[in-house]
PDB file of C-alpha atoms in Angstrom:
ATOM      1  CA  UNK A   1     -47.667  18.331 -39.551  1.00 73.00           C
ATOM      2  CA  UNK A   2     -49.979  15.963 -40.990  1.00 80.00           C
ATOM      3  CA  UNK A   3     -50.439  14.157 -37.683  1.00 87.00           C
ATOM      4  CA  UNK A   4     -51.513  16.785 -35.700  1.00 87.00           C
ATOM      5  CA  UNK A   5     -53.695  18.629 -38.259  1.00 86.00           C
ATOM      6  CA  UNK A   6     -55.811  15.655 -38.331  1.00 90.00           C
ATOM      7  CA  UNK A   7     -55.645  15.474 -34.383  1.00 92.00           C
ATOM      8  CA  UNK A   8     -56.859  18.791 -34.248  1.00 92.00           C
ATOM      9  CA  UNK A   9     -59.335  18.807 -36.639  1.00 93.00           C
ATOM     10  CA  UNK A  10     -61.106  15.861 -34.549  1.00 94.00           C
ATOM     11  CA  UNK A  11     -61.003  18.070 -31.373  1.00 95.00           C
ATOM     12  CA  UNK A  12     -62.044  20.915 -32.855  1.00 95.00           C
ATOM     13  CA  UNK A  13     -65.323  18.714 -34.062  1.00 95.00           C
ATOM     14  CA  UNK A  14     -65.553  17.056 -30.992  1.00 95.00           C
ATOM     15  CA  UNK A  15     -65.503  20.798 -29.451  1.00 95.00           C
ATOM     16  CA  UNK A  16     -68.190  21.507 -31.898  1.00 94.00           C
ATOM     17  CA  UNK A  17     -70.353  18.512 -30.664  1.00 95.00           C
ATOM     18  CA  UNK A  18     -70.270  19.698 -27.257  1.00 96.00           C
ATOM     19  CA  UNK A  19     -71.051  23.172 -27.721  1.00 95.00           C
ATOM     20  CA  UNK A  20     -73.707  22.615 -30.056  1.00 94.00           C
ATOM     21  CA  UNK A  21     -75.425  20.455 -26.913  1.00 94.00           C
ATOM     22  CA  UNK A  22     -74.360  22.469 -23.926  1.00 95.00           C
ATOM     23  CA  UNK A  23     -75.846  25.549 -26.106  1.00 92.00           C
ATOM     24  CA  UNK A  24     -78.960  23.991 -26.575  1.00 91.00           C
ATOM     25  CA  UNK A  25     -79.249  22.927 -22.600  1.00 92.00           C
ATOM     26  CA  UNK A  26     -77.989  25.849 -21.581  1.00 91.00           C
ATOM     27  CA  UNK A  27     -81.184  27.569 -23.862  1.00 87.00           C
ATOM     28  CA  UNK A  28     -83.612  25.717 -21.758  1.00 84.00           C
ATOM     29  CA  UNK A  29     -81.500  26.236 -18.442  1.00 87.00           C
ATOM     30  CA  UNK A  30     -81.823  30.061 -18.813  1.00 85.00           C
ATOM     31  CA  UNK A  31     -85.261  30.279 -19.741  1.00 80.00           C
ATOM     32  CA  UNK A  32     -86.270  28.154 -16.259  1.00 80.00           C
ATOM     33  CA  UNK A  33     -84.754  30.623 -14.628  1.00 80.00           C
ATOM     34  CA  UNK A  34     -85.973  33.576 -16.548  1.00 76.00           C
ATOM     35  CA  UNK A  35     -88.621  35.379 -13.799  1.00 74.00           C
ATOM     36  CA  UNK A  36     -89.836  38.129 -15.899  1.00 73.00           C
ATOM     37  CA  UNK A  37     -90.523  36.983 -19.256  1.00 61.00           C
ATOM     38  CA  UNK A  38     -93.765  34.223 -20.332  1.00 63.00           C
ATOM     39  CA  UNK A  39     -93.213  31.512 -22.912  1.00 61.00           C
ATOM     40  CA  UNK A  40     -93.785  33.649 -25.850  1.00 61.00           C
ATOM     41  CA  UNK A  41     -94.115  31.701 -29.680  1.00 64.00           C
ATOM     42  CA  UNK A  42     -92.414  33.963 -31.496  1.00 63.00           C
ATOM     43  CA  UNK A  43     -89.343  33.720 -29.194  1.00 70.00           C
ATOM     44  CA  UNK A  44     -88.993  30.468 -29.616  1.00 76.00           C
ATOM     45  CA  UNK A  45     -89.318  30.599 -33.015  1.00 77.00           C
ATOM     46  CA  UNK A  46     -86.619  33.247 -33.344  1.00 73.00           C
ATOM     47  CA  UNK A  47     -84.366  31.150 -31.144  1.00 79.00           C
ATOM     48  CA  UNK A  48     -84.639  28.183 -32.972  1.00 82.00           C
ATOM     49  CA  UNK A  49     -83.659  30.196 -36.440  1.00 80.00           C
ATOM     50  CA  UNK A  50     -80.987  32.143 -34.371  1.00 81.00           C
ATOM     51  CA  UNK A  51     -79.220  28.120 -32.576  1.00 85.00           C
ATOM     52  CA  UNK A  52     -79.542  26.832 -36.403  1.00 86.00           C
ATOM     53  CA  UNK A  53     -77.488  29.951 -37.434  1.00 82.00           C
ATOM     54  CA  UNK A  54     -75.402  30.258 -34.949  1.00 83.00           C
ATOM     55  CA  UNK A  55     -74.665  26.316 -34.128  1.00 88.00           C
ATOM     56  CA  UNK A  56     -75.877  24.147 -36.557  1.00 90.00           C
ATOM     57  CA  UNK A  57     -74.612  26.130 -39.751  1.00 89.00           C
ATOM     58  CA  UNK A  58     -71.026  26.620 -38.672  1.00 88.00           C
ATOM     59  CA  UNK A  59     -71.059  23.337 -37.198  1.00 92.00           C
ATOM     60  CA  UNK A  60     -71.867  21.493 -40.579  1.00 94.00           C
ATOM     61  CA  UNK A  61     -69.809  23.987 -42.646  1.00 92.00           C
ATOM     62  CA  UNK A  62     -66.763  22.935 -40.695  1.00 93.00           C
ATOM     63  CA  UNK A  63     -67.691  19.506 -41.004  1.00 94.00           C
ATOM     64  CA  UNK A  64     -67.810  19.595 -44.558  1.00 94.00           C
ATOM     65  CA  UNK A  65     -64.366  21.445 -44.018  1.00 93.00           C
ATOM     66  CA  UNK A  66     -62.348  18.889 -42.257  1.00 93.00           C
ATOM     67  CA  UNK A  67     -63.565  15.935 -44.789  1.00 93.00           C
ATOM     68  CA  UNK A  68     -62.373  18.007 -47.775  1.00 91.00           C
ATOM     69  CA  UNK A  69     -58.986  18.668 -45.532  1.00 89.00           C
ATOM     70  CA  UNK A  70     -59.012  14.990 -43.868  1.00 89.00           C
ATOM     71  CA  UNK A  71     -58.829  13.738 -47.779  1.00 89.00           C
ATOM     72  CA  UNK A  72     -56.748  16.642 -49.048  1.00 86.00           C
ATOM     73  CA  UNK A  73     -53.801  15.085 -46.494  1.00 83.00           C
ATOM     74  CA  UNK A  74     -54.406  11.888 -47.179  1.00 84.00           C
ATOM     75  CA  UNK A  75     -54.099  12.927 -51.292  1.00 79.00           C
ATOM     76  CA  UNK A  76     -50.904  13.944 -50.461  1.00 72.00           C
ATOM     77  CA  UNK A  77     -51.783  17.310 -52.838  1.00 73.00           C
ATOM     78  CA  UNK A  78     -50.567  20.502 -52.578  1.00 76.00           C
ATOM     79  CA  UNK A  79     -53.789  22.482 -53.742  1.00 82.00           C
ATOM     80  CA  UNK A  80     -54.436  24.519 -50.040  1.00 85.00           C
ATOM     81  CA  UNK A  81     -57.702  26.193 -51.151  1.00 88.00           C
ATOM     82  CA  UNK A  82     -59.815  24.579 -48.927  1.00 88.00           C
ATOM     83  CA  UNK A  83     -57.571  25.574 -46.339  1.00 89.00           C
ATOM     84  CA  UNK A  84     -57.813  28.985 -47.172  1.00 90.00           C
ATOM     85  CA  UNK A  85     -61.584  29.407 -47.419  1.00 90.00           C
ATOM     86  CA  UNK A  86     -61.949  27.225 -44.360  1.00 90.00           C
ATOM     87  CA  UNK A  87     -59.346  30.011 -42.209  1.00 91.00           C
ATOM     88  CA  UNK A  88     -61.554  32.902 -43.872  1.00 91.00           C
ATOM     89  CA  UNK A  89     -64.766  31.250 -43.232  1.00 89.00           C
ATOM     90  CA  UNK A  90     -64.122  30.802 -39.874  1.00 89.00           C
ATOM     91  CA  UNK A  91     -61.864  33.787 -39.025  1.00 89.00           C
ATOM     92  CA  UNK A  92     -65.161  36.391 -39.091  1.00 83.00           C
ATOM     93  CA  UNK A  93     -67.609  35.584 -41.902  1.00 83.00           C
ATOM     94  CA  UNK A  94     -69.883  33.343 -39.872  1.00 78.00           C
ATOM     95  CA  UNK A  95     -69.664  35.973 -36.641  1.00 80.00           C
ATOM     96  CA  UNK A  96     -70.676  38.370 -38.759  1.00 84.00           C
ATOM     97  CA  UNK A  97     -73.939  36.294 -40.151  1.00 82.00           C
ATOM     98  CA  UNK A  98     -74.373  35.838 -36.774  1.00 80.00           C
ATOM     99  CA  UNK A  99     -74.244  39.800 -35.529  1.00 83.00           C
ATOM    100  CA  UNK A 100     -77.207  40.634 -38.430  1.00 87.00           C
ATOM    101  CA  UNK A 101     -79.488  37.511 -37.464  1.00 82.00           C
ATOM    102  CA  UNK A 102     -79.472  38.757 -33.926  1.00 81.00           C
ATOM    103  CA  UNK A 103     -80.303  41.879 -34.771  1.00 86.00           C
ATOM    104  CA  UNK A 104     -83.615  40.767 -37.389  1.00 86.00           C
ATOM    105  CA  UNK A 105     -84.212  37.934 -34.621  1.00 82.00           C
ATOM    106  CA  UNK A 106     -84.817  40.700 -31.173  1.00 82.00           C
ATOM    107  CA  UNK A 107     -86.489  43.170 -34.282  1.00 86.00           C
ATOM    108  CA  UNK A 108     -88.868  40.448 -34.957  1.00 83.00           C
ATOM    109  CA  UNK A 109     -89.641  39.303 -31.673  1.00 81.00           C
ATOM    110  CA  UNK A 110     -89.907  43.071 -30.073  1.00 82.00           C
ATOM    111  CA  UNK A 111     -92.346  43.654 -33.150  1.00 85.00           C
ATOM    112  CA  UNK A 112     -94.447  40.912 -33.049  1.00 81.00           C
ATOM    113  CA  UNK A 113     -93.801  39.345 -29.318  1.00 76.00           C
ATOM    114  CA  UNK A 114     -93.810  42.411 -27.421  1.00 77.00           C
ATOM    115  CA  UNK A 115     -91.332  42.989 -24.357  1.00 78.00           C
ATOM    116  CA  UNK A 116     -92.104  40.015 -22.154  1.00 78.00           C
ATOM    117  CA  UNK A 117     -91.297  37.755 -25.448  1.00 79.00           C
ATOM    118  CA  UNK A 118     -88.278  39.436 -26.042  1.00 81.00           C
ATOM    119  CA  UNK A 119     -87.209  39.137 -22.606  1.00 82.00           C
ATOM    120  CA  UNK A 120     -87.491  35.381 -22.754  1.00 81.00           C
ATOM    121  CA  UNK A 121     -85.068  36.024 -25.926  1.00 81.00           C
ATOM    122  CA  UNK A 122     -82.527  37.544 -24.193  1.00 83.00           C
ATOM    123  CA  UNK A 123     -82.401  34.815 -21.421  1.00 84.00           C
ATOM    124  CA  UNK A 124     -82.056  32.443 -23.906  1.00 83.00           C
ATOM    125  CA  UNK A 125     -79.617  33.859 -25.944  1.00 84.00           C
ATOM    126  CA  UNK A 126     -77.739  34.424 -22.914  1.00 87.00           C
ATOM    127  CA  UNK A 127     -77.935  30.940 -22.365  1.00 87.00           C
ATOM    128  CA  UNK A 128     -75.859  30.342 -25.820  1.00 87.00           C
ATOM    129  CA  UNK A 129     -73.546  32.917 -24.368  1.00 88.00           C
ATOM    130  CA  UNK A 130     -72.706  31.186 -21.371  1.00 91.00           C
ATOM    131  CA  UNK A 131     -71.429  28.246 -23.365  1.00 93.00           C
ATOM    132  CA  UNK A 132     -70.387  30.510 -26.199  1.00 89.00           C
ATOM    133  CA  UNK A 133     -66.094  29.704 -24.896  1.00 93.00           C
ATOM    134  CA  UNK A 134     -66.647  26.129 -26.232  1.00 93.00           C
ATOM    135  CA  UNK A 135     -67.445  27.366 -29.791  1.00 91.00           C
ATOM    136  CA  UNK A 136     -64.571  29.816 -29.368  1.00 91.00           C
ATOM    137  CA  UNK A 137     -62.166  26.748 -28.541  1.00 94.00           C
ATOM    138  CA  UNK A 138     -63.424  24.497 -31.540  1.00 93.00           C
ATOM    139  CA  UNK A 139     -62.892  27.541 -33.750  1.00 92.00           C
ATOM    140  CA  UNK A 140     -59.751  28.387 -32.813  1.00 94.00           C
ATOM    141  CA  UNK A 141     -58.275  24.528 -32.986  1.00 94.00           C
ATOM    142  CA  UNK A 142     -59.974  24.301 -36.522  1.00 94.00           C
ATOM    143  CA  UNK A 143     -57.844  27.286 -37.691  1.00 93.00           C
ATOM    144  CA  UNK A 144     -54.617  25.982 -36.677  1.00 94.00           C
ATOM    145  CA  UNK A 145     -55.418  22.679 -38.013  1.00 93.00           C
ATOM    146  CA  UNK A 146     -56.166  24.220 -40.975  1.00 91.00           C
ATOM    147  CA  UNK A 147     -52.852  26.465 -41.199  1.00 91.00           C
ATOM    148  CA  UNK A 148     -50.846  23.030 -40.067  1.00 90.00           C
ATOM    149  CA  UNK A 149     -52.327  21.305 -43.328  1.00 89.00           C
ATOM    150  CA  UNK A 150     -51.222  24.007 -45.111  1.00 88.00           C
ATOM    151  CA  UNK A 151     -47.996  23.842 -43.426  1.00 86.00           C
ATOM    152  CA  UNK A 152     -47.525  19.902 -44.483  1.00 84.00           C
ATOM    153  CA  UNK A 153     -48.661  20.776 -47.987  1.00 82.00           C
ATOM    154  CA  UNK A 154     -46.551  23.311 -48.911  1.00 81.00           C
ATOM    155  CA  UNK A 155     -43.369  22.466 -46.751  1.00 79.00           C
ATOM    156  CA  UNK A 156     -43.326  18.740 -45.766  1.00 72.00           C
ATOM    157  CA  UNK A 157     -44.697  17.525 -48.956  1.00 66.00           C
ATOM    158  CA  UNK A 158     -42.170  19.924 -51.339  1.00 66.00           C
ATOM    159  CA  UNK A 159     -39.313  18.476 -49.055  1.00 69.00           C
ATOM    160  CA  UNK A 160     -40.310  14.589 -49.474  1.00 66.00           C
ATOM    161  CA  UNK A 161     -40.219  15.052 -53.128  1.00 66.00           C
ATOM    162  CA  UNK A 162     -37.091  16.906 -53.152  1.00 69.00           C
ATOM    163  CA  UNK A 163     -35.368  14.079 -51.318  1.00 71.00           C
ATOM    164  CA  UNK A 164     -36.767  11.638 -53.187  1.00 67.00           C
ATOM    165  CA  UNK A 165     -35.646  13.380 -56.937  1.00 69.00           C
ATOM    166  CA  UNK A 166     -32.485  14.001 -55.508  1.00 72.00           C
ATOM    167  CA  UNK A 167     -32.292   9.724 -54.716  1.00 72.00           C
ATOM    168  CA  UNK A 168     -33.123   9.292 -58.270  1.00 65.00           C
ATOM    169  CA  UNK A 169     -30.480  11.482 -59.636  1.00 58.00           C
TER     170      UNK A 169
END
């Protein structure tokens, strides 16, 4: 289990990588073809907070994940809380950071931007959506690469030190 935790662990950043740029072209894509909507300060400024949020944060969180995992397997311990904060972490808590910054973001730019900047918001952030599978891949692959370190720490670990008391004996 060791093997492919750290095999999925580099897909799931490699995942990462690519959604974190194909959201960010796909940003500018939408808003070329937004019609409706003028190139409004405020929505870029909201967008910017809201692709840090949604992208960058996660992204580096579950970087900082799989280096505390990548060195927890090659340890050889059996301490799985990093494991179990990275499944939580990633199993709703940074969705829901993400719902209630959407939310403030469109408030902001509907108060301050008016409707034609908020409609250059919504292209944008429909943008991120059309990429948004990629980050649902990467999260998905970090999660069971999290459970299968938790698998070799708990099971294949206990049993190579079973077998190797029981050679001593």
């Amino acid at each position: 289990m060791q093997k492919p935790a750290k095999i999925l662990l580099w897909i799931s950043l490699g995942m990462g990588l690519l959604y974190a740029i194909a959201a960010f072209i796909a940003m500018i894509l939408a808003n070329t073809l937004n019609t409706f909507g003028k190139a409004e300060g405020s929505a870029y400024l909201a967008l910017i907070v809201i692709y840090v949020v949604n992208v960058g944060v996660p992204f580096l969180v579950k970087i900082l994940f799989a280096v505390v995992i990548f060195f927890g397997l090659k340890g050889k311990s059996e301490n799985i809380i990093m494991e179990i904060l990275a499944i939580i972490s990633f199993s709703g808590i940074f969705s829901l950071l993400s719902g209630i910054v959407n939310s403030l973001a469109s408030n902001f730019i509907a108060m301050t931007g008016g409707s034609e900047a908020l409609i250059t918001f919504s292209y944008m952030n429909t943008g991120m959506a059309w990429v948004g599978f990629l980050c649902s891949i990467s999260t998905a692959l970090f999660i069971v690469a999290a459970s299968f370190s938790i698998a070799y720490k708990k099971i294949e670990l206990a049993d190579l030190r079973r077998i190797l008391e029981e050679e001593d004996i």
